[in-house]
Coordinates of C-alpha atoms in Angstrom, one line a residue:
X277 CA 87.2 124.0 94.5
X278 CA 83.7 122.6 93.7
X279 CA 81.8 121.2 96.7
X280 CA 81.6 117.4 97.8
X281 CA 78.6 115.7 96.3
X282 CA 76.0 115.1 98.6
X283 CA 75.7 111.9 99.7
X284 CA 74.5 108.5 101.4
X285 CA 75.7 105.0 102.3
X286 CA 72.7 102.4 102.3
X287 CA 74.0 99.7 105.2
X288 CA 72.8 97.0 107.6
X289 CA 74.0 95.1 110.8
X290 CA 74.6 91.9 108.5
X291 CA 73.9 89.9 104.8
X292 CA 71.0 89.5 103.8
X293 CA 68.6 92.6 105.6
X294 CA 68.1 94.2 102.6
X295 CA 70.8 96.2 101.6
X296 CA 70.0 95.9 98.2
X297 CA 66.6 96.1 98.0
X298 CA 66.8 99.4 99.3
X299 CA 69.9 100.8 97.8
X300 CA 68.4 99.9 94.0
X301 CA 64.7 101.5 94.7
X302 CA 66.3 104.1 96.3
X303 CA 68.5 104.8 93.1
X304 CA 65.8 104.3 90.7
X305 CA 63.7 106.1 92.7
X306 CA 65.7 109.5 92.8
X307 CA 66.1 109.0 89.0
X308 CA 62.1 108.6 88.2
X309 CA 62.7 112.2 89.8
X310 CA 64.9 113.5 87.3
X311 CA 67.8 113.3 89.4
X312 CA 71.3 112.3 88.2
X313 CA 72.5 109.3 90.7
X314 CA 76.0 108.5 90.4
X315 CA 76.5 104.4 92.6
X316 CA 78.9 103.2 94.4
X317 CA 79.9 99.8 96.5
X318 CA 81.5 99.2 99.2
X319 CA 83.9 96.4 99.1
X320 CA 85.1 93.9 96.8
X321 CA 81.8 92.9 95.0
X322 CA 81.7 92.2 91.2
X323 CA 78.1 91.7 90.5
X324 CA 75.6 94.7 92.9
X325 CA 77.1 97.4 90.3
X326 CA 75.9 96.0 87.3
X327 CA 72.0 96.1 88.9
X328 CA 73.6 99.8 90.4
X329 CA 73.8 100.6 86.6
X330 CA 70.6 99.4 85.4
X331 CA 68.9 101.5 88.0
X332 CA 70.9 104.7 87.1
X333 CA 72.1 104.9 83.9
X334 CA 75.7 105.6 85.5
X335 CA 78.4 103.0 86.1
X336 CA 78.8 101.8 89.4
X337 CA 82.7 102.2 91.1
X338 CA 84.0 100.1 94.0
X339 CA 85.5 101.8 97.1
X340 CA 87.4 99.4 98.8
X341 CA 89.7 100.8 102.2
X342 CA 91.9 98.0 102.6
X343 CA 92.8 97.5 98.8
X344 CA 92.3 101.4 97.8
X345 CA 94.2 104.0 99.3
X346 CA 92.3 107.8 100.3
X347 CA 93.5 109.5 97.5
X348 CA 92.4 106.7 94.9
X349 CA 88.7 106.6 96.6
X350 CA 88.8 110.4 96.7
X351 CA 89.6 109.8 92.5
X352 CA 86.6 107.5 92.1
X353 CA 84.0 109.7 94.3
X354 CA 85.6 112.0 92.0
X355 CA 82.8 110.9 89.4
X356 CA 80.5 111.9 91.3
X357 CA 81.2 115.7 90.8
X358 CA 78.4 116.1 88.1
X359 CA 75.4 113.8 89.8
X360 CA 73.0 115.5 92.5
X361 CA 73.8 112.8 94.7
X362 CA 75.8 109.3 95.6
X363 CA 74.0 106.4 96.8
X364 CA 76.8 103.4 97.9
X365 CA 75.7 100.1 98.8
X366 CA 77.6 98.7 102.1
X367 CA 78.5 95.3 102.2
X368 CA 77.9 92.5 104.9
X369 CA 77.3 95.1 108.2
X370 CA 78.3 98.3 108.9
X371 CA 81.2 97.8 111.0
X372 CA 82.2 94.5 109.5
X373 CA 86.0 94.5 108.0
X374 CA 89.3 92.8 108.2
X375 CA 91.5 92.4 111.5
X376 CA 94.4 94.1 110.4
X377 CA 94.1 97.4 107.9
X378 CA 95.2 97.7 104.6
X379 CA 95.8 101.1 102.3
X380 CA 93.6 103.2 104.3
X381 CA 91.2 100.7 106.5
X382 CA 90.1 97.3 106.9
X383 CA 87.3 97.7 104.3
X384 CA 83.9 98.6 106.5
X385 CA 81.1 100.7 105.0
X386 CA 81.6 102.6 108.4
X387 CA 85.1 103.8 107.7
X388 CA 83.6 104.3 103.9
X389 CA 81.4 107.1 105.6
X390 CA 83.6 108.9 107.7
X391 CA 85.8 109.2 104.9
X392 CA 83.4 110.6 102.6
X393 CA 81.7 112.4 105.2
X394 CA 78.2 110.3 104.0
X395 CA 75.5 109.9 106.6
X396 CA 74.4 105.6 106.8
X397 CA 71.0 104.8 105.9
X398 CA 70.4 101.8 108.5
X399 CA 67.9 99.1 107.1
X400 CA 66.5 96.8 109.6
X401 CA 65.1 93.3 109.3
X402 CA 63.0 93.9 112.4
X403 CA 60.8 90.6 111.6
X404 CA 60.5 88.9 115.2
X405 CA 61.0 92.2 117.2
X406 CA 59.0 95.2 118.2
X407 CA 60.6 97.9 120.4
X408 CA 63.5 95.6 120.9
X409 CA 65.0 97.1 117.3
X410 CA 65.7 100.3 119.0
X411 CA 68.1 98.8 121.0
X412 CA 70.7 98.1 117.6
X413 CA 69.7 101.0 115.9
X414 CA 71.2 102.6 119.3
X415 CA 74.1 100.7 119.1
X416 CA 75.2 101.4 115.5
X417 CA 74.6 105.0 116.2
X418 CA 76.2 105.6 118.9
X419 CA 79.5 102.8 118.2
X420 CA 81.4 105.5 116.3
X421 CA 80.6 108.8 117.1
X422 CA 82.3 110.3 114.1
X423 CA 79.8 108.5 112.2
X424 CA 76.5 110.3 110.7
X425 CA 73.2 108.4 111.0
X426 CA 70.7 109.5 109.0
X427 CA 68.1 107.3 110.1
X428 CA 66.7 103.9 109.4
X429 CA 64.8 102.3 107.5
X430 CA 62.6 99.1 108.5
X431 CA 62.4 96.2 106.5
X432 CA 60.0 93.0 106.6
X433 CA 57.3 94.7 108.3
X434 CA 54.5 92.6 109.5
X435 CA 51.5 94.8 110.0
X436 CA 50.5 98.3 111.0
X437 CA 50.6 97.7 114.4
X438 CA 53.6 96.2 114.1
X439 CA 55.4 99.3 112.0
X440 CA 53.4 101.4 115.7
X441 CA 55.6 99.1 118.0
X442 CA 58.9 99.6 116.3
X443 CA 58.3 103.4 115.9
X444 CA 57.5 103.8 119.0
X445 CA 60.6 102.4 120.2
X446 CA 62.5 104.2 117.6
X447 CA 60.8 107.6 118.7
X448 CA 62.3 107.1 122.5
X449 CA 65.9 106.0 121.5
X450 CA 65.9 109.1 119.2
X451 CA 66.2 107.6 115.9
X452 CA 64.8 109.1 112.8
X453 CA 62.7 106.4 110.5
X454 CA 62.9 107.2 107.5
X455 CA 61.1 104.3 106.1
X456 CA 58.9 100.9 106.4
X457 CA 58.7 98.3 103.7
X458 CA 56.1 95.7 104.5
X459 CA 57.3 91.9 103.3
X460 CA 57.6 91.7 99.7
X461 CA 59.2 88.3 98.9
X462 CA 58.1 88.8 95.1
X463 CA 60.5 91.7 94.9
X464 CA 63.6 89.6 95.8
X465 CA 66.4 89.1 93.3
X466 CA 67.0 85.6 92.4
X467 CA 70.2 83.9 93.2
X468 CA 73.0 81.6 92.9
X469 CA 76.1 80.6 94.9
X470 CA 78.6 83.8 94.4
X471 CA 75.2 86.1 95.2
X472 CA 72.8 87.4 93.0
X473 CA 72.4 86.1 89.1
X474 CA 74.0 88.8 86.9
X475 CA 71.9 92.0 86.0
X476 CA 72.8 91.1 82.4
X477 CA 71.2 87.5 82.3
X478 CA 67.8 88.8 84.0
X479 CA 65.4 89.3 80.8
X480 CA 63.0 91.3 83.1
X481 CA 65.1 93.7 85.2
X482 CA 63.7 96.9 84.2
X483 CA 60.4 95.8 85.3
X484 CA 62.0 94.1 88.3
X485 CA 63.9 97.7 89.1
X486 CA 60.4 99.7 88.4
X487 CA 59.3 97.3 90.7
X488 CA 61.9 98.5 93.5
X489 CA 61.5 102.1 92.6
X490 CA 57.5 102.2 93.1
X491 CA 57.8 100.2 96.1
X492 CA 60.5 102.2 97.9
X493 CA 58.6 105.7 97.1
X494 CA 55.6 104.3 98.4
X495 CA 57.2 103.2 101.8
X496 CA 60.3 105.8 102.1
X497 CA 59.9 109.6 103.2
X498 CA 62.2 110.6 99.7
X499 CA 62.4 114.1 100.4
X500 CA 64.0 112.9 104.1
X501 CA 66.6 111.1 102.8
X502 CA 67.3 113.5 100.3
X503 CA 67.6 116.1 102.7
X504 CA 69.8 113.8 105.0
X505 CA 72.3 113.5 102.1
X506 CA 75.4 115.0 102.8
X507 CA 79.4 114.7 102.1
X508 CA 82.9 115.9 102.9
X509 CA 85.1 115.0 99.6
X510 CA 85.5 117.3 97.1
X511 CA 85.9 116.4 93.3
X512 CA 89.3 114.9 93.3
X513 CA 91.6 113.6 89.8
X514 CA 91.6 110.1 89.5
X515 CA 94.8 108.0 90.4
X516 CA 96.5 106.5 87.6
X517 CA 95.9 102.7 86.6
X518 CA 98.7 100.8 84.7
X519 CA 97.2 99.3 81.9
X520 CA 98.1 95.6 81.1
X521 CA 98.8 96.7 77.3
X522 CA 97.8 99.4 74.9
X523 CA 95.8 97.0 72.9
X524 CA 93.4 94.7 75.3
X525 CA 91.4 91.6 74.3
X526 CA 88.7 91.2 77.1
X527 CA 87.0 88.0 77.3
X528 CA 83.5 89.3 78.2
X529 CA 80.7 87.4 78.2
X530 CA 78.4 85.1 80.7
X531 CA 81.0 83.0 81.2
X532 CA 83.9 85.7 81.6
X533 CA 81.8 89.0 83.4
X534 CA 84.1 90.0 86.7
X535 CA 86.2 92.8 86.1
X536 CA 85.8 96.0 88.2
X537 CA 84.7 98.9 86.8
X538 CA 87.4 101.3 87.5
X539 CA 90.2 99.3 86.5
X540 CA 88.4 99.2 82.6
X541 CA 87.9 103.0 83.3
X542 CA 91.5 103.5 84.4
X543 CA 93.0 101.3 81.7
X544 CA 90.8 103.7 79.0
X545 CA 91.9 106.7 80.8
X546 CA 95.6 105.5 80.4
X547 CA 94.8 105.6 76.7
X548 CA 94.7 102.0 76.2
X549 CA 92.0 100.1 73.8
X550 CA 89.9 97.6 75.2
X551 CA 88.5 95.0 72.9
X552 CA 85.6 92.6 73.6
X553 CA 85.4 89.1 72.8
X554 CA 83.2 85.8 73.5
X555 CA 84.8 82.7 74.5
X556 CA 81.5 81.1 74.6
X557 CA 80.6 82.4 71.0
X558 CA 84.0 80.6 70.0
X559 CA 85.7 83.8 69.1
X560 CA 88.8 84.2 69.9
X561 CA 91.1 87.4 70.7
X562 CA 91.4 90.4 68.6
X563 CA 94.8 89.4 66.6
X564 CA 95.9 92.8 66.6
X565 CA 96.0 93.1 70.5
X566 CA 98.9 93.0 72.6
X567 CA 97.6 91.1 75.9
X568 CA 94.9 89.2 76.6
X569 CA 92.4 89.4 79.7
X570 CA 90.2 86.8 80.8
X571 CA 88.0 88.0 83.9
X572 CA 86.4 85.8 86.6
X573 CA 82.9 84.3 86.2
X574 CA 81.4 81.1 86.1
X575 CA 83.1 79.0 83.6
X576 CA 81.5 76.2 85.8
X577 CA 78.1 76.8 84.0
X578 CA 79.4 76.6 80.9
X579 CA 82.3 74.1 81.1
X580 CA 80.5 72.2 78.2
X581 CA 80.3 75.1 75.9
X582 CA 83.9 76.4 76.8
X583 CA 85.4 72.8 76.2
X584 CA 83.6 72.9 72.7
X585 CA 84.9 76.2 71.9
X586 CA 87.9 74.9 69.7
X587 CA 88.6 78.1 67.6
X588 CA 88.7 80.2 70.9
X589 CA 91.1 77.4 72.1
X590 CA 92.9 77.6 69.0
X591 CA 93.0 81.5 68.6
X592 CA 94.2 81.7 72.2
X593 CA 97.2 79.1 71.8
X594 CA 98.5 81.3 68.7
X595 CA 97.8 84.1 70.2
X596 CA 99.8 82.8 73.8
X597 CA 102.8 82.1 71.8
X598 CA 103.7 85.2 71.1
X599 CA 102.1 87.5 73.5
X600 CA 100.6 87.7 77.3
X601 CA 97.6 86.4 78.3
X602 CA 96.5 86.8 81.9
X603 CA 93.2 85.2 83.4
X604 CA 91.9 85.8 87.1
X605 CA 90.1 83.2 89.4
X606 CA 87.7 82.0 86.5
X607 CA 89.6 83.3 83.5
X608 CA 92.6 81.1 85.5
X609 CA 90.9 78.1 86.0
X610 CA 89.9 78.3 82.1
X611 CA 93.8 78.8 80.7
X612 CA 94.5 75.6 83.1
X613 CA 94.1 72.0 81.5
X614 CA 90.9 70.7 83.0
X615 CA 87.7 71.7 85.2
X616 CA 85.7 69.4 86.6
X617 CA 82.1 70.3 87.3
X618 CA 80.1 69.6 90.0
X619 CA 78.4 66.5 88.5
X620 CA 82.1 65.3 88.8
X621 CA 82.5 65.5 84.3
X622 CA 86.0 66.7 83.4
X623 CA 85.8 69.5 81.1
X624 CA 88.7 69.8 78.8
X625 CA 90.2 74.2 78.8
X626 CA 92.7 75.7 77.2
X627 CA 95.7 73.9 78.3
X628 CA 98.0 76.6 78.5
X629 CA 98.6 76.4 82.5
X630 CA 99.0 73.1 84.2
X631 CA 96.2 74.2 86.1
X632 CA 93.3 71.4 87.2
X633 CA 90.4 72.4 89.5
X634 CA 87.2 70.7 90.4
X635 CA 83.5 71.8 91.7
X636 CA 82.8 68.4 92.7
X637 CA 84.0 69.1 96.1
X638 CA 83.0 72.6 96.9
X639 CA 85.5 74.6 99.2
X640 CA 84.8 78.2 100.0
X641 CA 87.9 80.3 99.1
X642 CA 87.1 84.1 100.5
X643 CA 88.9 86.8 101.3
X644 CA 91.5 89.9 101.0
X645 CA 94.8 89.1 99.1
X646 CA 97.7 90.7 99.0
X647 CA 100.5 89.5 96.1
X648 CA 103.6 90.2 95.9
X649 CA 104.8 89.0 92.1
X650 CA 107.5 86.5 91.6
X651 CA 107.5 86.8 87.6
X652 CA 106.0 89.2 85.1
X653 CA 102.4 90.5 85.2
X654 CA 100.7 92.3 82.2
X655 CA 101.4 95.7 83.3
X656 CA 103.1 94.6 86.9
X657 CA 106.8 93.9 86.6
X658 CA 108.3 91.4 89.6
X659 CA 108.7 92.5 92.8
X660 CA 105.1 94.7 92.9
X661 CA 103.0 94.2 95.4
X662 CA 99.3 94.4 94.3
X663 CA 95.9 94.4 96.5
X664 CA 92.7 91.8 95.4
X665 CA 90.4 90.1 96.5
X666 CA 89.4 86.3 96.3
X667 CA 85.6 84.6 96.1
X668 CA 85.1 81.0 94.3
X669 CA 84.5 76.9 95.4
X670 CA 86.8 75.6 93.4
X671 CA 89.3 73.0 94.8
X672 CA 92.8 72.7 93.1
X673 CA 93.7 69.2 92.5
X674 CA 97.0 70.0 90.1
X675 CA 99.5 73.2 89.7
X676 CA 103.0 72.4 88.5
X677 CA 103.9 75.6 87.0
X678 CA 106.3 78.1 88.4
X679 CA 104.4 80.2 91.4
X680 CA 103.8 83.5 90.4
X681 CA 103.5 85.5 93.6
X682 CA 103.5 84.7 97.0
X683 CA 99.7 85.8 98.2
X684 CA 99.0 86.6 101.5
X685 CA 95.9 86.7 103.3
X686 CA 94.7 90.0 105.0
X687 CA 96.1 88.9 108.3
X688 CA 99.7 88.5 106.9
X689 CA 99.3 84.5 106.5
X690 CA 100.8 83.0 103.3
X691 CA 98.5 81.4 101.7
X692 CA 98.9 78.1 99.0
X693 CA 96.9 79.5 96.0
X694 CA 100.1 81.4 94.6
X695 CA 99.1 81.8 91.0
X696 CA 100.6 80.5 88.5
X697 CA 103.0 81.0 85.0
X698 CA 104.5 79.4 82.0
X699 CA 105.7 81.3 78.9
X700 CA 103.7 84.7 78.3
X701 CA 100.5 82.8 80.3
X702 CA 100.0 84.0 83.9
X703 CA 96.3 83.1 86.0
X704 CA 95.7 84.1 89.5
X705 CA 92.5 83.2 91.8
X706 CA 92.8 86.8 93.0
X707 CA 90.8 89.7 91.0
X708 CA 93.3 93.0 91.5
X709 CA 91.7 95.6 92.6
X710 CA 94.9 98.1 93.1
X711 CA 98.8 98.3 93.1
X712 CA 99.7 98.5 97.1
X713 CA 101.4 101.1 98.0

């Protein structure tokens, strides 16, 4: 059996420390080397592995412990079995997960690297605090102890002296630093309100990614961390992923960009045929398909266009009547009859669900979902019980179709946004991620 790829997971005590920063020099980094570095993310994120991509040349994977199961994230890591090392992203901080756990944990980065057996690469905001930093660095290695740190790295350094202080305090809680990036605000990614703006609509990322790459080699010990990599999974098979159809129209395009990697790489490894089209280009889907898919994204900043679009409209009502067409969270709010944007304009959509939602009134919908389906999904007959995950502001002022599963949050509480279906049309505000087991 070959050996487990060597490994790290790039984490932080909470949002917004730096995670990314340093995940995507360190990737690009490793590659200026020659090295092949297959990325990964932790958690339910649609938008970090398309920048993961850019900076590797290697399609990014989700790992997800409460919607994946061991065997499925040993399938994924899997991909990793011809790289010279995997770099994953955590998300929020370290420890941070659900109450109650789902396929094989309630979705931390910390349970991500026991099971995987990768050492966490700590980044610390230490702006404000000298010798204090120690003190959480302590903490977060010594919480779990079945848990590898590597070391840390420290972020939104003020000075030299100020890098002295923290070191020192580092040096007597016995933590390794690995790193110390001074403040670099011209580096940051732009974004908007589901995160960062899409690696595909930033004209100057690969000078934006060089950026990150010269900047992290000049601050990081690279040799360190490489050395520090390490893992516990061999190469495993990947699970199988029930395709929707053997024929797939994919709505893909600014408007339409949230589907998960593996689920298009399961789907192809199935055998099935996934065809591109743009909504927002007024095209409509392939005619020779058997289901259409229409992802999240933000049909919010493009209601105008979309509501224009009368031959994808068109195409999409033939195509309706006689076979399935699915959309999630955006995709859903799209196949409904109206969206109101923010500036409170009603947008006319596709009209096949009874669907209406508004951005006028923002309302955070976040969260785990687990579904268990009332009718017919493409590729999910009634009765299944399928993991996602949820993430938008829209408010639902109308849905008088039939329900189409009743969703439950990750604590086990039913929740209102049930989906919805009518004829071959079904929508859902969830994104799958996996079929529960």
């Amino acid at each position: 059996m070959s050996a487990a790829t060597p490994g790290l997971i790039v984490a932080a005590p909470a949002s917004g420390t730096g995670k990314t920063t340093v995940a995507l020099g360190l990737m690009a980094a490793f590659r200026g080397q020659g090295l092949a570095v297959q990325p990964f993310k932790n958690g339910p994120d649609y938008i970090d592995p398309g920048f993961h991509a850019a900076a590797t040349g290697r399609q990014s994977f989700n790992l997800d412990s409460w919607a994946m199961s061991a065997p499925r994230i040993a399938g994924l890591v899997g991909d990793a079995a011809d790289a010279d090392l995997a770099i994953a992203e955590g998300s929020m901080g370290l420890f941070d997960g659900v109450a109650l756990p789902g396929e094989a944990g309630t979705g931390s980065g910390a349970e991500l690297a026991v099971l995987t057996g990768w050492p966490v690469l700590l980044v610390l905001d230490v702006s404000g605090q000298a010798q204090s930093a120690a003190a959480t660095a302590l903490g977060f290695a010594r919480l779990r102890p079945d848990l590898q740190l590597a070391g840390v790295v420290l972020n939104r350094v003020a000075s030299g002296r100020h890098e002295a202080l923290v070191r020192d305090g580092m040096a007597q809680a016995g933590i390794t630093v690995l790193g110390a990036l001074p403040r670099r605000p011209d580096l940051e990614l732009p974004e908007r309100h589901l995160g960062l703006v899409q690696a595909e609509e930033q004209s100057d990322l690969t000078a934006r990614i060089d950026a990150l790459a010269e900047f992290i080699a000049a601050h990081c010990d690279l040799a360190a961390i490489r050395a520090a990599a390490s893992g516990i999974l061999p190469p495993a098979a990947p699970l199988p992923v029930t395709p929707p159809g053997q024929r797939i129209a994919l709505a893909r395009d600014a408007a339409f960009s949230f589907v998960y990697p593996h689920l298009l790489a399961g789907w192809r490894a199935a055998g099935a045929e996934v065809v591109t089209f743009s909504p927002l280009a007024d095209q409509g889907p392939d005619a020779a398909a058997d289901v259409c898919w229409l992802p999240g994204g933000y049909p919010e900043l493009h209601a105008g266009r979309l509501a224009a679009a009368g031959n994808f409209r068109r195409a999409l009502a033939d195509f309706a009547a006689t076979r399935t067409v699915h959309g999630e969270c955006g995709g859903y709010m799209v196949l409904g009859q109206g969206l109101v944007a923010a500036d409170g304009t009603r947008h006319r959509m596709a009209g096949l669900l009874g669907l209406e939602t508004s951005f006028a009134k923002r309302r955070m919908n976040l969260g785990y979902r687990l579904a268990e389906l009332r009718g017919p999904m493409p590729g999910h007959p009634p009765g299944m019980r399928l993991r996602g995950h949820e993430f938008h502001y829209a408010t639902t002022t109308a849905q008088p179709d039939a329900a189409l599963a009743l969703v439950r949050d990750a604590t086990g509480v039913e929740l209102p946004g049930t989906g919805s279906r009518r004829g071959n049309v079904t929508g859902t505000f969830f994104h799958l991620i996996a079929a529960a087991s």
